PDB file of N, CA and C in Angstrom:
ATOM      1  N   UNK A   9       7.226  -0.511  13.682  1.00 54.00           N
ATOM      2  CA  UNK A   9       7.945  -0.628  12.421  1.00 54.00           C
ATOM      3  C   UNK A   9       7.242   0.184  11.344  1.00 54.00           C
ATOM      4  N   UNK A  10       7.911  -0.009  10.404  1.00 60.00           N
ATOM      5  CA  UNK A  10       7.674   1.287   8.897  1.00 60.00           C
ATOM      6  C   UNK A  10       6.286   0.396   8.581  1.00 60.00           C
ATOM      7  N   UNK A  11       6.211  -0.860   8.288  1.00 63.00           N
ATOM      8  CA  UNK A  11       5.041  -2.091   7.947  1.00 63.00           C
ATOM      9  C   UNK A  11       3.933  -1.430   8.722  1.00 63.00           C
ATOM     10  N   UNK A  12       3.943  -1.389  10.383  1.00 64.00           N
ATOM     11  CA  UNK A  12       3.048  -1.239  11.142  1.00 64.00           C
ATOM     12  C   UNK A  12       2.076   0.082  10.846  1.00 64.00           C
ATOM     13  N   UNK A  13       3.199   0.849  10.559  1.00 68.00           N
ATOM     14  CA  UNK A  13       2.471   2.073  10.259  1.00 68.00           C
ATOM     15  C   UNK A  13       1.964   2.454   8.765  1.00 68.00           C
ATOM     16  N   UNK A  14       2.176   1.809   8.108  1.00 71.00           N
ATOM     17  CA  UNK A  14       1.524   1.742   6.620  1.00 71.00           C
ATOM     18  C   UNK A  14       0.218   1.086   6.926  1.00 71.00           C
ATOM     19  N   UNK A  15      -0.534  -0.202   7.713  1.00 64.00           N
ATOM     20  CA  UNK A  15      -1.298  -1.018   7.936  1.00 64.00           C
ATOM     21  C   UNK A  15      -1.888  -0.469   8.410  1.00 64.00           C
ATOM     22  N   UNK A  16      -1.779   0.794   9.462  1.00 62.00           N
ATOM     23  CA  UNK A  16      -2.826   1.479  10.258  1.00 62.00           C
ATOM     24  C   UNK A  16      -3.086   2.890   9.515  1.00 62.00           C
ATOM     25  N   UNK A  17      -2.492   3.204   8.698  1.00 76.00           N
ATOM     26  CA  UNK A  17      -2.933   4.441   8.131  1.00 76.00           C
ATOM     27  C   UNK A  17      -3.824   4.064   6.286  1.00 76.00           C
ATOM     28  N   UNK A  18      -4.270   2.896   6.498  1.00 76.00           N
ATOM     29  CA  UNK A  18      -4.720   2.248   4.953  1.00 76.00           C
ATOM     30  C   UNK A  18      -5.870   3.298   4.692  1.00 76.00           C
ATOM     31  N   UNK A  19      -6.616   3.676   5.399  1.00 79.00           N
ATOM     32  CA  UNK A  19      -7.984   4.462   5.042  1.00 79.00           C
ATOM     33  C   UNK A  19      -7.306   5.744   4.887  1.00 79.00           C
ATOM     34  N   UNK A  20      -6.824   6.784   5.311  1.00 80.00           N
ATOM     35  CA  UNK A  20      -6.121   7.716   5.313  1.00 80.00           C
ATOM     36  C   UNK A  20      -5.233   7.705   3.785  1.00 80.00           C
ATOM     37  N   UNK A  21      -4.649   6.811   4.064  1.00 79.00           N
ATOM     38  CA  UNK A  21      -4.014   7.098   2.303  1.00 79.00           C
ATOM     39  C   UNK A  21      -4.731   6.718   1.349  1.00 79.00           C
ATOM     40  N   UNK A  22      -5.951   5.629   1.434  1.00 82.00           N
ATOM     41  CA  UNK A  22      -6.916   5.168   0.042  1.00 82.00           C
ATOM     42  C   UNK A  22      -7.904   5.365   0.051  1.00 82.00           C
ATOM     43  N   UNK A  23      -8.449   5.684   1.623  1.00 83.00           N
ATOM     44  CA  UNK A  23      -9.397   5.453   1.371  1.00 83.00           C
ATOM     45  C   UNK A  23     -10.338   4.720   2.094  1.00 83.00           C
ATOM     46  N   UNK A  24     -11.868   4.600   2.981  1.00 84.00           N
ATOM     47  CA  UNK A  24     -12.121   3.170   3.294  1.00 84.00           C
ATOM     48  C   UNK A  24     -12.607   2.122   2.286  1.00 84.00           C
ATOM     49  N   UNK A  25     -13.115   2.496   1.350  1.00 83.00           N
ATOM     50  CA  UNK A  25     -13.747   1.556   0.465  1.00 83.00           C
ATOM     51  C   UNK A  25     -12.719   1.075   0.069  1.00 83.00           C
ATOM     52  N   UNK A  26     -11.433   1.610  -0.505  1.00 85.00           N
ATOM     53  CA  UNK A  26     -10.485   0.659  -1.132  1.00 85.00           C
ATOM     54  C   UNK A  26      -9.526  -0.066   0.086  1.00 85.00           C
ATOM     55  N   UNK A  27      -9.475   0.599   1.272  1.00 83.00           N
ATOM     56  CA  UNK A  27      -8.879   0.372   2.371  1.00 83.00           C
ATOM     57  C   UNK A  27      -9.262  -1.556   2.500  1.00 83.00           C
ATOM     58  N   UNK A  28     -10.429  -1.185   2.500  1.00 85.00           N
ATOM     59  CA  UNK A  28     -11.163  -2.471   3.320  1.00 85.00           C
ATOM     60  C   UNK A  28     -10.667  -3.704   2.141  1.00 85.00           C
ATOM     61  N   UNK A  29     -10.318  -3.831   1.066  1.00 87.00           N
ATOM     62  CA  UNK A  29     -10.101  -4.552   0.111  1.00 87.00           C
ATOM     63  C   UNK A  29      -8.771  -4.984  -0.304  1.00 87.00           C
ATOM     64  N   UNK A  30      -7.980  -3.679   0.143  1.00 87.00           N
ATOM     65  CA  UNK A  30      -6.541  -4.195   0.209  1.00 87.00           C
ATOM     66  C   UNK A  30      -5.875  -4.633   1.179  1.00 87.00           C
ATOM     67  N   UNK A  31      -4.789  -5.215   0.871  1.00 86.00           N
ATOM     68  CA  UNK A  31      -4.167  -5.814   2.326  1.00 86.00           C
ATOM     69  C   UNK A  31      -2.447  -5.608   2.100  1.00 86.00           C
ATOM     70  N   UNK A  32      -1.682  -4.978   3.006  1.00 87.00           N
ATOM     71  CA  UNK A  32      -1.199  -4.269   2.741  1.00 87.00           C
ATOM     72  C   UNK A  32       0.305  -5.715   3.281  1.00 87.00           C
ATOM     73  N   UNK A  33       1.199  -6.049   2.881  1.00 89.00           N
ATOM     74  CA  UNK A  33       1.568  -7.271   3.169  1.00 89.00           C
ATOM     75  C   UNK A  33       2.733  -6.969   3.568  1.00 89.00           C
ATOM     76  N   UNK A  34       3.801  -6.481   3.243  1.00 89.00           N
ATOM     77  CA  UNK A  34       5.236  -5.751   3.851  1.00 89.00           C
ATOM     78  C   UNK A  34       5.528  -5.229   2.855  1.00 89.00           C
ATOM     79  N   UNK A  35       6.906  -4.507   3.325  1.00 89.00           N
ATOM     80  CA  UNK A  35       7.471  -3.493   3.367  1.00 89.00           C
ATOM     81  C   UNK A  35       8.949  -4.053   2.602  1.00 89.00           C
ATOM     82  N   UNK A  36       9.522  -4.332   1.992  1.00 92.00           N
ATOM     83  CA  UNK A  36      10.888  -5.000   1.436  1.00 92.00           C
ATOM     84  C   UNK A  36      11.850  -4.491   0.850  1.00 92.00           C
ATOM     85  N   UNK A  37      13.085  -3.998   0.839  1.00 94.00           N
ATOM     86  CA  UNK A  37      13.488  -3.135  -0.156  1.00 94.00           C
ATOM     87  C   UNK A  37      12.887  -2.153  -0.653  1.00 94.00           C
ATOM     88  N   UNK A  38      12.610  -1.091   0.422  1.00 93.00           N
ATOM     89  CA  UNK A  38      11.981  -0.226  -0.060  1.00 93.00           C
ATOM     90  C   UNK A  38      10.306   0.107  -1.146  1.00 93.00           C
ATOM     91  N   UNK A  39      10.090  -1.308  -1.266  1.00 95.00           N
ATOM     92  CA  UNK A  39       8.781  -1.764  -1.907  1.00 95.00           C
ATOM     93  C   UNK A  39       7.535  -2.254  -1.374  1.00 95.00           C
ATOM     94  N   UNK A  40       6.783  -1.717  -0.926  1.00 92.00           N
ATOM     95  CA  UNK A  40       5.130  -1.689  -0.656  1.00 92.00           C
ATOM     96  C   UNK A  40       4.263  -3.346  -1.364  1.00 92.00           C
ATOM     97  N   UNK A  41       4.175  -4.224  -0.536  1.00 93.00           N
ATOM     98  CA  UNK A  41       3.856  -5.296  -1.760  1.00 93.00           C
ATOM     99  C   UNK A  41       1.871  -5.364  -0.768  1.00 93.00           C
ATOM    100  N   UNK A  42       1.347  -5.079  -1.917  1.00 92.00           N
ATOM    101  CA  UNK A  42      -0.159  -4.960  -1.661  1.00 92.00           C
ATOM    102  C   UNK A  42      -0.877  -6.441  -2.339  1.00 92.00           C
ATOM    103  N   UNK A  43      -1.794  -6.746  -1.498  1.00 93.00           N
ATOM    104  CA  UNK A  43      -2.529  -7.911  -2.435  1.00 93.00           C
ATOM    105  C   UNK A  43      -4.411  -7.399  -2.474  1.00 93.00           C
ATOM    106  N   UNK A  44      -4.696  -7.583  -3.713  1.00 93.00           N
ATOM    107  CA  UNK A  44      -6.085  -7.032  -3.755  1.00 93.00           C
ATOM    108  C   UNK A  44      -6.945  -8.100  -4.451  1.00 93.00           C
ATOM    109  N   UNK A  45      -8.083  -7.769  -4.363  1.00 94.00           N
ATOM    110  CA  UNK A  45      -9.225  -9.242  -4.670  1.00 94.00           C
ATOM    111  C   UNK A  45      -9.298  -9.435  -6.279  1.00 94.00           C
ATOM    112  N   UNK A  46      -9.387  -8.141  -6.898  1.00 96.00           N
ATOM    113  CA  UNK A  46      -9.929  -7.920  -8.388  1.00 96.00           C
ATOM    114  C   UNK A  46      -8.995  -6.807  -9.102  1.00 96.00           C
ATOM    115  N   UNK A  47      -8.176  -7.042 -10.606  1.00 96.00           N
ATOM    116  CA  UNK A  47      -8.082  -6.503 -11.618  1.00 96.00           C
ATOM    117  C   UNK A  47      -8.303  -5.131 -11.166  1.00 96.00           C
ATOM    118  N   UNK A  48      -9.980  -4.490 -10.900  1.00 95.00           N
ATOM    119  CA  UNK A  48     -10.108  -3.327 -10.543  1.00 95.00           C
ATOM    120  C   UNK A  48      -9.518  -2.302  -9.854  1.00 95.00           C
ATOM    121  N   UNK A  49      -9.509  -3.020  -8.158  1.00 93.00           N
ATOM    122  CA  UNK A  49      -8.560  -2.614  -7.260  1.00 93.00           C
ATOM    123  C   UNK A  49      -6.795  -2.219  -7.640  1.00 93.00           C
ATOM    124  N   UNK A  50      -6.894  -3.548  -8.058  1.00 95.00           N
ATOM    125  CA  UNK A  50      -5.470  -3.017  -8.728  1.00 95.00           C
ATOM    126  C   UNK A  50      -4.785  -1.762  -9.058  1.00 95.00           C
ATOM    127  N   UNK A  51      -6.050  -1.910 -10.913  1.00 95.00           N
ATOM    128  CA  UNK A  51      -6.044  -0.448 -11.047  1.00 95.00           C
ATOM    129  C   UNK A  51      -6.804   1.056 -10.230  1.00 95.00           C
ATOM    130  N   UNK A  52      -7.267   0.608  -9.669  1.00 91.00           N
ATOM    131  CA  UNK A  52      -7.495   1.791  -8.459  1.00 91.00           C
ATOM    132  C   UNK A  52      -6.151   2.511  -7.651  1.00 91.00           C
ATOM    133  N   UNK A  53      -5.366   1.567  -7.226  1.00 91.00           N
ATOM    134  CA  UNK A  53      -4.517   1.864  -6.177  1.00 91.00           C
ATOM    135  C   UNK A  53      -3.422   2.312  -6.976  1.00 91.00           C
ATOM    136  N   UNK A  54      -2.712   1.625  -8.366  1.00 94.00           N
ATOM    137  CA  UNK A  54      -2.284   2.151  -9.343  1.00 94.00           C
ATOM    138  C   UNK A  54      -2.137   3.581  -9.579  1.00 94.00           C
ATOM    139  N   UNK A  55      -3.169   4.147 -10.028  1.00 92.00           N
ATOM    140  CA  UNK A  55      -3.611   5.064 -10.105  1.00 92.00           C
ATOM    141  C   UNK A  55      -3.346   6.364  -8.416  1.00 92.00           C
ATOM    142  N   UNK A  56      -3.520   5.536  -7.566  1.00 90.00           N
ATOM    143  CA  UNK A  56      -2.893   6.599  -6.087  1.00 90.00           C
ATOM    144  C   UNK A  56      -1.698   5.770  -5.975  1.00 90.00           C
ATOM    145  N   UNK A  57      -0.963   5.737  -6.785  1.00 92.00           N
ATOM    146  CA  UNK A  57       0.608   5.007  -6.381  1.00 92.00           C
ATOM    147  C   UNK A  57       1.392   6.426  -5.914  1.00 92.00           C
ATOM    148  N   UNK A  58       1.345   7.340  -6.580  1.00 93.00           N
ATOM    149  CA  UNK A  58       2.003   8.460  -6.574  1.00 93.00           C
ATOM    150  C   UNK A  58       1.813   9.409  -4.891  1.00 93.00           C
ATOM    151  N   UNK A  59       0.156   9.284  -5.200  1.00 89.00           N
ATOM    152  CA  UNK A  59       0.095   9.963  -3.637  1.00 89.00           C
ATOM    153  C   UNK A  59      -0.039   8.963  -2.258  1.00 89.00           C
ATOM    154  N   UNK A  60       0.486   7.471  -2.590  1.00 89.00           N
ATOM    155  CA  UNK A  60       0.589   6.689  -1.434  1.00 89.00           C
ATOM    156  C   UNK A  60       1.924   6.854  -0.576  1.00 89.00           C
ATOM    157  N   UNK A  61       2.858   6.720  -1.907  1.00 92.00           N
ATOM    158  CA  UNK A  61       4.125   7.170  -1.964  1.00 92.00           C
ATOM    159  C   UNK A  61       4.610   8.053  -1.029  1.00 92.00           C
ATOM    160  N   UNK A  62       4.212   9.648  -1.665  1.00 91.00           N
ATOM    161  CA  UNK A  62       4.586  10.665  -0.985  1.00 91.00           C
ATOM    162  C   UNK A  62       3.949  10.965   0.366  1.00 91.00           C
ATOM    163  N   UNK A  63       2.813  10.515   0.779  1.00 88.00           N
ATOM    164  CA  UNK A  63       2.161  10.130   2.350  1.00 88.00           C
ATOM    165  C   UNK A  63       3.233   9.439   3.014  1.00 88.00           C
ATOM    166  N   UNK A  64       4.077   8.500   2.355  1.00 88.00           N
ATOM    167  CA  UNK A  64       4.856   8.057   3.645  1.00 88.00           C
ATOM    168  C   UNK A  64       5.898   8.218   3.649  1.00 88.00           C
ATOM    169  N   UNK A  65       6.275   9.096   2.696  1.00 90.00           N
ATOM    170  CA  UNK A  65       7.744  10.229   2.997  1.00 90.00           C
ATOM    171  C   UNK A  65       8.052   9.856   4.718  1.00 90.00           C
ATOM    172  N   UNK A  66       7.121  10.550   5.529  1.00 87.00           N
ATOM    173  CA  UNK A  66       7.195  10.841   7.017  1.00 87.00           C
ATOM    174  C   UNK A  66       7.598   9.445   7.470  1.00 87.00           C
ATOM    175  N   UNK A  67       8.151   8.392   6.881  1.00 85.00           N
ATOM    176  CA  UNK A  67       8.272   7.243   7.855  1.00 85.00           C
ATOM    177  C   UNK A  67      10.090   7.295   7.883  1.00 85.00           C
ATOM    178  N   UNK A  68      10.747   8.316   6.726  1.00 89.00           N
ATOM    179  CA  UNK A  68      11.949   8.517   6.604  1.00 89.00           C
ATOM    180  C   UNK A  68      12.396   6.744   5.798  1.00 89.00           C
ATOM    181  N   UNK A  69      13.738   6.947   6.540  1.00 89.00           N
ATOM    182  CA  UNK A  69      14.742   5.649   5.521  1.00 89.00           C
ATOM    183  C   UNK A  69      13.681   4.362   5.497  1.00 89.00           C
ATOM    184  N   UNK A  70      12.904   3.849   6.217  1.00 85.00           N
ATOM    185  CA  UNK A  70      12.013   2.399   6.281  1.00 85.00           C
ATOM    186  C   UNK A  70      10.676   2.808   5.479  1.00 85.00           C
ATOM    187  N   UNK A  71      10.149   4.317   4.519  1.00 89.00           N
ATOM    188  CA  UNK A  71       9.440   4.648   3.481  1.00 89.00           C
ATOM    189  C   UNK A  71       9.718   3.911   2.309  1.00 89.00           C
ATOM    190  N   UNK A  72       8.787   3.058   1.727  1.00 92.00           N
ATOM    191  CA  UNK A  72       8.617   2.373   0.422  1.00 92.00           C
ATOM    192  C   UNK A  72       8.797   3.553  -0.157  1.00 92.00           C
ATOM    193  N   UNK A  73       9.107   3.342  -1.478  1.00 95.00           N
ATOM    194  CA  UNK A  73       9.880   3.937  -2.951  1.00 95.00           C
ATOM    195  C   UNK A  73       8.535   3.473  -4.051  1.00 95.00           C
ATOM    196  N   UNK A  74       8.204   2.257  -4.171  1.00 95.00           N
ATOM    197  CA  UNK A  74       7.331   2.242  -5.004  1.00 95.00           C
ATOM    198  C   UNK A  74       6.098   1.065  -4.429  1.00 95.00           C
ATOM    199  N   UNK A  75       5.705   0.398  -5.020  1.00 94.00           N
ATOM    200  CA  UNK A  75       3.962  -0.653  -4.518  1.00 94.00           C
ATOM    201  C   UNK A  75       4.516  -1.603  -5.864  1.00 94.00           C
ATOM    202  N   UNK A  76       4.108  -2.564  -5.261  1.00 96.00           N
ATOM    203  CA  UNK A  76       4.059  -3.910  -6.026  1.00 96.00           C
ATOM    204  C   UNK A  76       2.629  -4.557  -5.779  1.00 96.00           C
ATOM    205  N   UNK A  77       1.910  -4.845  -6.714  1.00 96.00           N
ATOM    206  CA  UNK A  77       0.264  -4.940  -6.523  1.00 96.00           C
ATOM    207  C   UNK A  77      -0.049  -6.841  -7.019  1.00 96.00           C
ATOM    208  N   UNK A  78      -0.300  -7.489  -6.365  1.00 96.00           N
ATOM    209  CA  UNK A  78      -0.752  -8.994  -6.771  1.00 96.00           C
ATOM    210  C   UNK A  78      -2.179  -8.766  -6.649  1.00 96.00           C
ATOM    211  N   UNK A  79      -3.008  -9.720  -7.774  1.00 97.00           N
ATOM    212  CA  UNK A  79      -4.555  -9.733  -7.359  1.00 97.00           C
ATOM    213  C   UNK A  79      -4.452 -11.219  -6.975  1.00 97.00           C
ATOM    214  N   UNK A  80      -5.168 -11.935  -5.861  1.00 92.00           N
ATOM    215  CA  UNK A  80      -5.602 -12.620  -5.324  1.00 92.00           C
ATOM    216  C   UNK A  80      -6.852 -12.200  -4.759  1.00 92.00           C
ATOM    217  N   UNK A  81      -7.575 -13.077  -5.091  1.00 71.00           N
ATOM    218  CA  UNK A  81      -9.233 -13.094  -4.645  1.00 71.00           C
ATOM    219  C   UNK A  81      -8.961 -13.783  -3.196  1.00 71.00           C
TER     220      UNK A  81
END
């Protein structure tokens, strides 16, 4: 699935340091819903919203459109 392959490519699109911190939760309507520990992360991934995005062009019609970011510790 489009999910599966977002989950295995986390270091590749962020990164490992931010990789290891986010958790990448599904895929919904075209929306990426991420959960991260700290405020920080947040704005980290924020900030690569644009080039997370266009990395998964290649998954075609089941490619998220945008990221929805929750912090949970």
């Amino acid at each position: 699935t489009g999910f599966r392959r977002v989950l295995f490519r986390s270091d590749e699109l962020v990164g490992p340091a931010l990789a290891d911190s986010c958790v990448p939760e599904v895929v919904k309507d075209g929306v990426l819903f991420v959960r991260v520990p700290t405020g920080a992360y947040s704005q980290k991934l924020q900030m690569s919203e644009e080039k997370i995005i266009t990395a998964l062009q290649d998954l075609g019609p089941s490619a998220p459109h945008s990221l929805r970011i929750t912090v949970r510790g």
